PDB file of C-alpha atoms in Angstrom:
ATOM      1  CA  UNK A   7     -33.331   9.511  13.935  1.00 37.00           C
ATOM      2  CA  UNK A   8     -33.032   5.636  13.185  1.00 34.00           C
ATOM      3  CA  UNK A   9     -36.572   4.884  14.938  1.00 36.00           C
ATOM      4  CA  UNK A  10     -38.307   6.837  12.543  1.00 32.00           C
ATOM      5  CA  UNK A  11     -37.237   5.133   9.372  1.00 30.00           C
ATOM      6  CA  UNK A  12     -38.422   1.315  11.650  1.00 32.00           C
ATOM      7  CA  UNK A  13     -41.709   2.622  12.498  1.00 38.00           C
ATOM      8  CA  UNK A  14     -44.142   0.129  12.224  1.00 41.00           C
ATOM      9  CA  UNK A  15     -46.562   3.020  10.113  1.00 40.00           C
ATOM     10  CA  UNK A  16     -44.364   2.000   7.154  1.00 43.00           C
ATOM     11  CA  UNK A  17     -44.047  -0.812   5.104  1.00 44.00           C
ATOM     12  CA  UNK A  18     -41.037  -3.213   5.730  1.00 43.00           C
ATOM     13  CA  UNK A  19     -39.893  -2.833   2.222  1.00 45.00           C
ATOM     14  CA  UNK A  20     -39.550   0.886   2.754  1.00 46.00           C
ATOM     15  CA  UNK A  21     -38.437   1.089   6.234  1.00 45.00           C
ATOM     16  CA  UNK A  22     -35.617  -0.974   5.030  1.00 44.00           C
ATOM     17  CA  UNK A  23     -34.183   1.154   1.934  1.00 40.00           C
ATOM     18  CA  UNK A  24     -34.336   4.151   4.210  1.00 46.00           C
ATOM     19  CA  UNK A  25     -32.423   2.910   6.584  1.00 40.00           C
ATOM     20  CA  UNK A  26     -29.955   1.581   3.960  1.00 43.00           C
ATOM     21  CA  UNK A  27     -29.848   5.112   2.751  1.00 41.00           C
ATOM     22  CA  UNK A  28     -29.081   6.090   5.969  1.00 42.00           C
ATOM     23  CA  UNK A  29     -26.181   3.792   6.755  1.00 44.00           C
ATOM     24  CA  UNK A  30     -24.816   5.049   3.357  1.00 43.00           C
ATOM     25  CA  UNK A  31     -24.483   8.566   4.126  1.00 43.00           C
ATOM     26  CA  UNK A  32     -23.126   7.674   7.907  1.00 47.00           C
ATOM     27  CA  UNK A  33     -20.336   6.126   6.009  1.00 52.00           C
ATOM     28  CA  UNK A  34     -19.066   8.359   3.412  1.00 55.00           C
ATOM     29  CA  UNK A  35     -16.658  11.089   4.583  1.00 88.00           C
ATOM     30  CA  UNK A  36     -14.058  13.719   3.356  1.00 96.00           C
ATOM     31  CA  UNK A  37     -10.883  11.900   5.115  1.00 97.00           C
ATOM     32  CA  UNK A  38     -10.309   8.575   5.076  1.00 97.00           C
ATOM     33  CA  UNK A  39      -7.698   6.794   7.083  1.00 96.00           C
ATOM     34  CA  UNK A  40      -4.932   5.608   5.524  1.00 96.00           C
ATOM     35  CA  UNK A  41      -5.095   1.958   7.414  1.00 96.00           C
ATOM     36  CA  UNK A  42      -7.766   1.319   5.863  1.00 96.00           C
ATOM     37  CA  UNK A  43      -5.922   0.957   2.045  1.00 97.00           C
ATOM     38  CA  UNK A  44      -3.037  -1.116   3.165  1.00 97.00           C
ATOM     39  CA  UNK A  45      -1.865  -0.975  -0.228  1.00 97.00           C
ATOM     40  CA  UNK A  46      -0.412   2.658   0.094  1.00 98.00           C
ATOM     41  CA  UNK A  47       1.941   2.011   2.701  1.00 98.00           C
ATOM     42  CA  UNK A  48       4.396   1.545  -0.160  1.00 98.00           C
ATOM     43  CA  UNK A  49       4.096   5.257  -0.307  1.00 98.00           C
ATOM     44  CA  UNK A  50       4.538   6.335   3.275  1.00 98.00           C
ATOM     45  CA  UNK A  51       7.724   3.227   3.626  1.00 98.00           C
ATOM     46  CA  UNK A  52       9.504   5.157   0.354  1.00 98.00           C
ATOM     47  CA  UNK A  53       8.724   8.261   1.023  1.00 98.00           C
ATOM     48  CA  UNK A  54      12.419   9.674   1.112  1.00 98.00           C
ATOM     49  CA  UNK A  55      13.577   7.996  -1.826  1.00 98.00           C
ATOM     50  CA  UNK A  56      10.822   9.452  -3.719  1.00 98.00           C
ATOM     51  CA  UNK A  57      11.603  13.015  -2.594  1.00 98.00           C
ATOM     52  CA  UNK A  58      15.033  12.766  -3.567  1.00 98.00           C
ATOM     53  CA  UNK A  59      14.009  12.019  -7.386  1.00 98.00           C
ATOM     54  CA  UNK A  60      11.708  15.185  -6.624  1.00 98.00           C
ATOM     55  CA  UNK A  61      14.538  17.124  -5.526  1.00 98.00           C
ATOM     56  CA  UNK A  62      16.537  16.086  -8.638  1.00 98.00           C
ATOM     57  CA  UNK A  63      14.044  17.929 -10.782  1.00 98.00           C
ATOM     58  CA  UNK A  64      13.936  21.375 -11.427  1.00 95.00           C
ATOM     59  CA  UNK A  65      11.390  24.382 -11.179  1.00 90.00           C
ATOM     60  CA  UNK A  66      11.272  24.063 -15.522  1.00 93.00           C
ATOM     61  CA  UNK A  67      10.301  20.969 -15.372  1.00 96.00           C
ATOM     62  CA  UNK A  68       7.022  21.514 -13.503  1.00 97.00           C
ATOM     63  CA  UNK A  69       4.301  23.064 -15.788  1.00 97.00           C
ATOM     64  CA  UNK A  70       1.107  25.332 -14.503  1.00 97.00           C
ATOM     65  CA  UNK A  71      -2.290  23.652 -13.449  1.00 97.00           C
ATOM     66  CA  UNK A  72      -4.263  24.386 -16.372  1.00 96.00           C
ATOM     67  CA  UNK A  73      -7.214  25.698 -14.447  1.00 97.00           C
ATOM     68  CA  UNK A  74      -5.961  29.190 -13.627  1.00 96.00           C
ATOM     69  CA  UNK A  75      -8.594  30.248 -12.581  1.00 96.00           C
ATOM     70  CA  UNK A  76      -8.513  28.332  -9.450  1.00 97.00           C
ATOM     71  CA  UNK A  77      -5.425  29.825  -7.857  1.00 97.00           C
ATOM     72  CA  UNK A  78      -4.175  33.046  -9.852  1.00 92.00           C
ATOM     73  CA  UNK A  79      -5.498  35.843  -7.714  1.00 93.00           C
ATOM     74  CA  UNK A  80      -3.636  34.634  -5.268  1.00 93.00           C
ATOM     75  CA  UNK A  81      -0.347  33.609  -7.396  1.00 93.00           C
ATOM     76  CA  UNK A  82      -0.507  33.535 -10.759  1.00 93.00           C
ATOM     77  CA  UNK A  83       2.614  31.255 -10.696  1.00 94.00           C
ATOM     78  CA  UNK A  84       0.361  29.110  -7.454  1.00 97.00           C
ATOM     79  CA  UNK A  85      -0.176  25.565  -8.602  1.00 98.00           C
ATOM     80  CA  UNK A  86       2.675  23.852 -10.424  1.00 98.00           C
ATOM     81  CA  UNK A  87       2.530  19.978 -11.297  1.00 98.00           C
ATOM     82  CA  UNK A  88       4.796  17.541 -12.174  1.00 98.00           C
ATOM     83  CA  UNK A  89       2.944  14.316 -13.501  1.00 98.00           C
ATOM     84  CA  UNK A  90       3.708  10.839 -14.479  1.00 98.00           C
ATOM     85  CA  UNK A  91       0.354   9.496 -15.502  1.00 98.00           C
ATOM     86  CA  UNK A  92      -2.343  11.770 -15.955  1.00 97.00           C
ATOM     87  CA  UNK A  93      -6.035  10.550 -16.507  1.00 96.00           C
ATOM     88  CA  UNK A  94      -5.135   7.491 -17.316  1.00 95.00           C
ATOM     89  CA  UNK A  95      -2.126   8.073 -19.578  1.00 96.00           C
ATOM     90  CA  UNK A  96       1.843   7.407 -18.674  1.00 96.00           C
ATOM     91  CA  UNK A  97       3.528  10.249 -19.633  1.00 97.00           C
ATOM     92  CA  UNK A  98       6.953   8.654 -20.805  1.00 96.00           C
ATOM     93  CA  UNK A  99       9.131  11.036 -20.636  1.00 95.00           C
ATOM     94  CA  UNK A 100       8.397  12.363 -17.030  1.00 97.00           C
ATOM     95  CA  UNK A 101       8.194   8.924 -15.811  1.00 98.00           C
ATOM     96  CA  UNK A 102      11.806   7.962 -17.438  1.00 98.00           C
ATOM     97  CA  UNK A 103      13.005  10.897 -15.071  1.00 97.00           C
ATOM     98  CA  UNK A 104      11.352   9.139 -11.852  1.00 98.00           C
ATOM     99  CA  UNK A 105      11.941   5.628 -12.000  1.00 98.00           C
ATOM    100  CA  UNK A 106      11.597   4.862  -8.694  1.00 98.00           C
ATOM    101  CA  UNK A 107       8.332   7.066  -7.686  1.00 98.00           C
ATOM    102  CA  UNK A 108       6.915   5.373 -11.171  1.00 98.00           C
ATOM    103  CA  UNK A 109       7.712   1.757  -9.636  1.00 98.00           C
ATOM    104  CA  UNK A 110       6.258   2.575  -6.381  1.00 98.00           C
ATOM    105  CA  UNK A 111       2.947   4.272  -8.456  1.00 98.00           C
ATOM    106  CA  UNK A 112       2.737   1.469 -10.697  1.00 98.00           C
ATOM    107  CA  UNK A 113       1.974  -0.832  -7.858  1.00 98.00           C
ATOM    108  CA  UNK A 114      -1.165   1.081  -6.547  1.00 98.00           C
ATOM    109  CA  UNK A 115      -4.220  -1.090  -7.467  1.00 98.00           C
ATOM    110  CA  UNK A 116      -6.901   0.826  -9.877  1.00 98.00           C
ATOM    111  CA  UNK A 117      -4.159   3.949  -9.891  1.00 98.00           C
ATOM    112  CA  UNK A 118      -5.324   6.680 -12.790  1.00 98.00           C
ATOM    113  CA  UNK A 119      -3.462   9.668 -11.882  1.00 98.00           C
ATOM    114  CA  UNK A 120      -0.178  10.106  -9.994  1.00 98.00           C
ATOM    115  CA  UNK A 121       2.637  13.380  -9.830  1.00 98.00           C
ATOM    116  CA  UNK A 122       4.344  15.925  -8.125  1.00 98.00           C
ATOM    117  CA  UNK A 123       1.757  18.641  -6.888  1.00 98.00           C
ATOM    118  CA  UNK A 124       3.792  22.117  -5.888  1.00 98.00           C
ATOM    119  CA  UNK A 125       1.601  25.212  -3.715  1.00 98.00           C
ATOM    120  CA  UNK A 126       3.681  28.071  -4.091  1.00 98.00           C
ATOM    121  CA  UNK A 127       4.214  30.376  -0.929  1.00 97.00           C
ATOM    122  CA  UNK A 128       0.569  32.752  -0.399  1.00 97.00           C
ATOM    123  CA  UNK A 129      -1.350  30.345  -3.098  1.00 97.00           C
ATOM    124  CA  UNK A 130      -4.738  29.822  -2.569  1.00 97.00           C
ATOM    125  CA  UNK A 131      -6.369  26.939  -4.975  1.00 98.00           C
ATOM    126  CA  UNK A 132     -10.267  28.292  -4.429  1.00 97.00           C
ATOM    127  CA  UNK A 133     -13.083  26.368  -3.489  1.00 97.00           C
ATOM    128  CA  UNK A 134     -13.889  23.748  -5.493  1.00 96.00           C
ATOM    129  CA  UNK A 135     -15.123  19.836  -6.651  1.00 96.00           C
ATOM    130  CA  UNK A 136     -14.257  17.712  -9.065  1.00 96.00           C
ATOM    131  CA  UNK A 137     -15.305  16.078 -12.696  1.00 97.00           C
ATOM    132  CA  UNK A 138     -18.241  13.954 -13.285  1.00 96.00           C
ATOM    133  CA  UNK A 139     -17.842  10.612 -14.350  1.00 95.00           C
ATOM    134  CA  UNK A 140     -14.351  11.318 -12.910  1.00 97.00           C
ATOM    135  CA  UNK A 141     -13.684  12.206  -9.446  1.00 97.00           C
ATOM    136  CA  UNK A 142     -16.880  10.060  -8.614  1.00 95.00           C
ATOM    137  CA  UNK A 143     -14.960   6.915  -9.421  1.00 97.00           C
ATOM    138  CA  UNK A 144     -11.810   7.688  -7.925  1.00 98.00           C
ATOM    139  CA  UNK A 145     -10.587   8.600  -4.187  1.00 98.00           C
ATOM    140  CA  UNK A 146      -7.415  11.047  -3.761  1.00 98.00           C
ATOM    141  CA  UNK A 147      -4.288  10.921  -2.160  1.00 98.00           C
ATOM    142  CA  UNK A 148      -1.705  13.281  -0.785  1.00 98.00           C
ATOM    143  CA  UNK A 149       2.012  11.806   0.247  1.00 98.00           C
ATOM    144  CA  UNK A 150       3.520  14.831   2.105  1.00 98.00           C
ATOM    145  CA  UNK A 151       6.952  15.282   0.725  1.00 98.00           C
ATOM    146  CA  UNK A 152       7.962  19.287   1.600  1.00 98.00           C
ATOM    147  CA  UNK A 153       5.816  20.562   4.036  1.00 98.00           C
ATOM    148  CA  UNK A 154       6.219  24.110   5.770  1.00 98.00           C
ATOM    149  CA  UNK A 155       3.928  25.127   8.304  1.00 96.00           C
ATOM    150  CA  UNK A 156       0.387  27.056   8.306  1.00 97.00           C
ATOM    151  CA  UNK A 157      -0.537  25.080   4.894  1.00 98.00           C
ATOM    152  CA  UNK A 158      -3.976  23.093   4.825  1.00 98.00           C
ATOM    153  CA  UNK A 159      -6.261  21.407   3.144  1.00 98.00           C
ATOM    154  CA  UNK A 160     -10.442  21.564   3.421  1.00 97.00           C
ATOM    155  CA  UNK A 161     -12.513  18.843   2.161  1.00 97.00           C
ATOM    156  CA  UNK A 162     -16.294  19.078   3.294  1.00 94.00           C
ATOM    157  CA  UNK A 163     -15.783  21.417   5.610  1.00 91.00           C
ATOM    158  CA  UNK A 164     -12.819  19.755   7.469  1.00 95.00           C
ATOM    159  CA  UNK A 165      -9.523  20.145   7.569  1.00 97.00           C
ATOM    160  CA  UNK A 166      -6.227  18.742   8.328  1.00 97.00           C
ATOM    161  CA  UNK A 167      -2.246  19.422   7.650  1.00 97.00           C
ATOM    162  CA  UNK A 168      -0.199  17.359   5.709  1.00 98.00           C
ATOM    163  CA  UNK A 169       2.562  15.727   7.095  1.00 98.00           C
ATOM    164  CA  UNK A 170       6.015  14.725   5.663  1.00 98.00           C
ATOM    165  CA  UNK A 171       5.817  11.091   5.059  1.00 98.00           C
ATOM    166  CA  UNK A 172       2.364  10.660   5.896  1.00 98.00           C
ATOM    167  CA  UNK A 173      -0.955   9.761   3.209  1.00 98.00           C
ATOM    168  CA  UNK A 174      -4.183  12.175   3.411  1.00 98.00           C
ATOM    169  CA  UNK A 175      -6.901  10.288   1.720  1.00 98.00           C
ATOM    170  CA  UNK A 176      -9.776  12.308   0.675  1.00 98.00           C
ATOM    171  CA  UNK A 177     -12.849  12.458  -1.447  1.00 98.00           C
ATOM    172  CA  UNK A 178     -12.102  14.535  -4.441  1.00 97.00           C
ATOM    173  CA  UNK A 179     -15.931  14.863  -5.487  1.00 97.00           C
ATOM    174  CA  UNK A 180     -16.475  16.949  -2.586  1.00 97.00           C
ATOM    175  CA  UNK A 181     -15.909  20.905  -2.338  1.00 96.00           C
ATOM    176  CA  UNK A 182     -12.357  21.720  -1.273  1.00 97.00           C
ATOM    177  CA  UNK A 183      -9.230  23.627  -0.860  1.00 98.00           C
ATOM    178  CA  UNK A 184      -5.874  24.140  -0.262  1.00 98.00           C
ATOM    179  CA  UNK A 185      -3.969  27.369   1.173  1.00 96.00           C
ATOM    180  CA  UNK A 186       0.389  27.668   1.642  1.00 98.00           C
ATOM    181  CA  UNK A 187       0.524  30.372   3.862  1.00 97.00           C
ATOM    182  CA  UNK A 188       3.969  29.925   4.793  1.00 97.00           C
ATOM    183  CA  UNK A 189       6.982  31.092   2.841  1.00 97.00           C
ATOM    184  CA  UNK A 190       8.385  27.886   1.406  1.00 97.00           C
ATOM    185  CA  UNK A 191       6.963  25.809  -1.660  1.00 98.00           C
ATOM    186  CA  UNK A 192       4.488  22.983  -0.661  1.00 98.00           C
ATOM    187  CA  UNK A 193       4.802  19.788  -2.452  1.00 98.00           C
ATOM    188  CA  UNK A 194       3.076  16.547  -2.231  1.00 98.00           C
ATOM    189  CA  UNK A 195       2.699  13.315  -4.423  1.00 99.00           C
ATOM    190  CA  UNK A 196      -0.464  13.475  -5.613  1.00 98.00           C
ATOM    191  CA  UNK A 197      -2.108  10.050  -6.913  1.00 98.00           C
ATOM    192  CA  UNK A 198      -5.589   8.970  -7.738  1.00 98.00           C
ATOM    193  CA  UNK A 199      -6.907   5.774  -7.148  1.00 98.00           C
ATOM    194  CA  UNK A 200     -10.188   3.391  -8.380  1.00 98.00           C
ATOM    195  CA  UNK A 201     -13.073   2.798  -5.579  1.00 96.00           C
ATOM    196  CA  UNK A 202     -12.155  -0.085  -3.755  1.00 95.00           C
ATOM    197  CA  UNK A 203     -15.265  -2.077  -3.397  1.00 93.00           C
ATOM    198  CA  UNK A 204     -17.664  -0.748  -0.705  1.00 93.00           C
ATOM    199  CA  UNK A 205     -16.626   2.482  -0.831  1.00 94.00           C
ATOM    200  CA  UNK A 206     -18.883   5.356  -2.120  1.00 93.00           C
ATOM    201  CA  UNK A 207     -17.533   9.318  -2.944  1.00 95.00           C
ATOM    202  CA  UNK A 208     -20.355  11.807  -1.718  1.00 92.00           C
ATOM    203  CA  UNK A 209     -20.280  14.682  -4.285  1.00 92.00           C
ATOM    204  CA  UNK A 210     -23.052  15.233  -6.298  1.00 90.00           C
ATOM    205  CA  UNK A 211     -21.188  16.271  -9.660  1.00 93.00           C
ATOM    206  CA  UNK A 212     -23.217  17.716 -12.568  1.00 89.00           C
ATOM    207  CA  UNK A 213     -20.157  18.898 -14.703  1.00 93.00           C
ATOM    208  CA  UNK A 214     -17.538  16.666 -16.156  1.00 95.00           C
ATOM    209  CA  UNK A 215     -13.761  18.238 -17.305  1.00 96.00           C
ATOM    210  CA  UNK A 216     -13.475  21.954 -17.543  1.00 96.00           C
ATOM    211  CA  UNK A 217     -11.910  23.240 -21.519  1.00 96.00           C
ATOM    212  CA  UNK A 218      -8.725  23.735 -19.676  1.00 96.00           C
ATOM    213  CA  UNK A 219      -8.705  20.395 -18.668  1.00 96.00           C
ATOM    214  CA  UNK A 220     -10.195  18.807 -21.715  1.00 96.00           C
ATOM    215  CA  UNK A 221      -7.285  20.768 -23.672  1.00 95.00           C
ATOM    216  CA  UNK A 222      -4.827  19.372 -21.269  1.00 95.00           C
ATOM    217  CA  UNK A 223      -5.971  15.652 -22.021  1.00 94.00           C
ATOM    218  CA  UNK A 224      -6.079  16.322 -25.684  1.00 94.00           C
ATOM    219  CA  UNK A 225      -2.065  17.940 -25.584  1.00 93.00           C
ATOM    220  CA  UNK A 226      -1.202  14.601 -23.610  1.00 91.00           C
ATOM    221  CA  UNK A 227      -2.518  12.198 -26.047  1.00 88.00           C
ATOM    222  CA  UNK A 228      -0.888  14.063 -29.356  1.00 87.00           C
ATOM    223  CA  UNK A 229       2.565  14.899 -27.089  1.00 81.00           C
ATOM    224  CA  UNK A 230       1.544  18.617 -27.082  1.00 74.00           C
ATOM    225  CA  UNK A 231       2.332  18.686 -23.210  1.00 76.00           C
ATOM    226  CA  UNK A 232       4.742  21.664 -22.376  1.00 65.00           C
ATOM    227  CA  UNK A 233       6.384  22.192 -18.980  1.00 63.00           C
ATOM    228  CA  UNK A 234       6.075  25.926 -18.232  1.00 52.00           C
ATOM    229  CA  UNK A 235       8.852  28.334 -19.128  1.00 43.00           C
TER     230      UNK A 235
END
């Protein structure tokens, strides 16, 4: 209720930061729409060419998510990724393989993280937020590339279906999920991307990166990284 943070029983000063608290949490959300970074349109306008270099790549090339635990009750083979920079760091090799996707990538303001994301058929990546100091800086995006039916996504409580061609932008910091209940492998581009300015993530993140993923930025920066077998 907006009247009760004017009342005149409070002082000005506080009525004021109240309601600027409540304008903030009116305008965070899971989804964004993706009009409102015209920057990524490069992604949705190449879309094709950058699922050909994906379809030039094969299944030894991708390497399991590190976090296991996430996805391996329901397929211990679930989450498979493919990246080109990682936290921060261009993986050379990967990227040499993509030239095209890396161009298109490397022309995403504030981009931190960008690759191939693969849900295997009955995976199930559990309920979950992100890292601390992390996902709290950073919104997420999905550029549908293969997309079978009856897979989703949850973020906050909502959901959608990704589309072939088409951006989801959502808050990473937030609880979410991600279910392929379809036959077929899922894959999207996933990339990472600073705050622009006036945006705000909602999570409320106490833990930074897992081991797994610690180990996984440590194997990266001494070229340790191995695709799985």
């Amino acid at each position: 209720h907006i009247a009760e943070y004017m009342g005149g029983s409070e002082s000005t000063a506080s009525s004021s930061f109240r309601f600027s608290l409540l304008q903030t949490r009116m305008s965070v959300k899971p989804f964004y729409e993706s009009s409102e970074f015209g920057f990524l349109q490069i992604l949705e306008e190449n879309w094709q060419a950058i699922k050909e270099e994906l379809r030039a790549l094969r299944q030894g090339d991708f390497m399991l998510w590190p976090e296991r635990n996430l996805y391996e009750k329901s397929n211990p083979e679930g989450w498979k990724v493919f990246g080109l920079y990682s936290f921060g760091k261009k993986l050379d090799d990967n990227c040499s393989r993509c030239p095209i996707t890396t161009r298109i990538v490397e022309q995403i303001p504030g981009m931190t993280m960008a690759g191939f994301s693969a849900l295997a058929p009955g995976a199930h990546i559990m309920p979950h937020a992100g890292y601390a100091e992390y996902s709290d800086k950073v919104l997420r995006c999905h550029l549908g590339l293969d997309i079978p039916q009856n897979c989703v996504l949850r973020v906050g409580g909502q959901s959608r279906h990704w589309e072939e061609g088409k951006v989801l932008i959502f808050d990473d910091s937030l609880t979410h999920e991600a279910w392929n209940h379809s036959e077929q492998v899922r894959t999207v581009l996933l990339l990472d991307f600073r705050l622009p300015e006036g945006f705000k993530t909602q999570g409320s993140l106490q833990k930074g990166f897992t081991p797994q993923v610690e180990k996984l930025i440590e194997d990266i920066s001494t070229g340790h990284l191995q695709p799985s077998e």
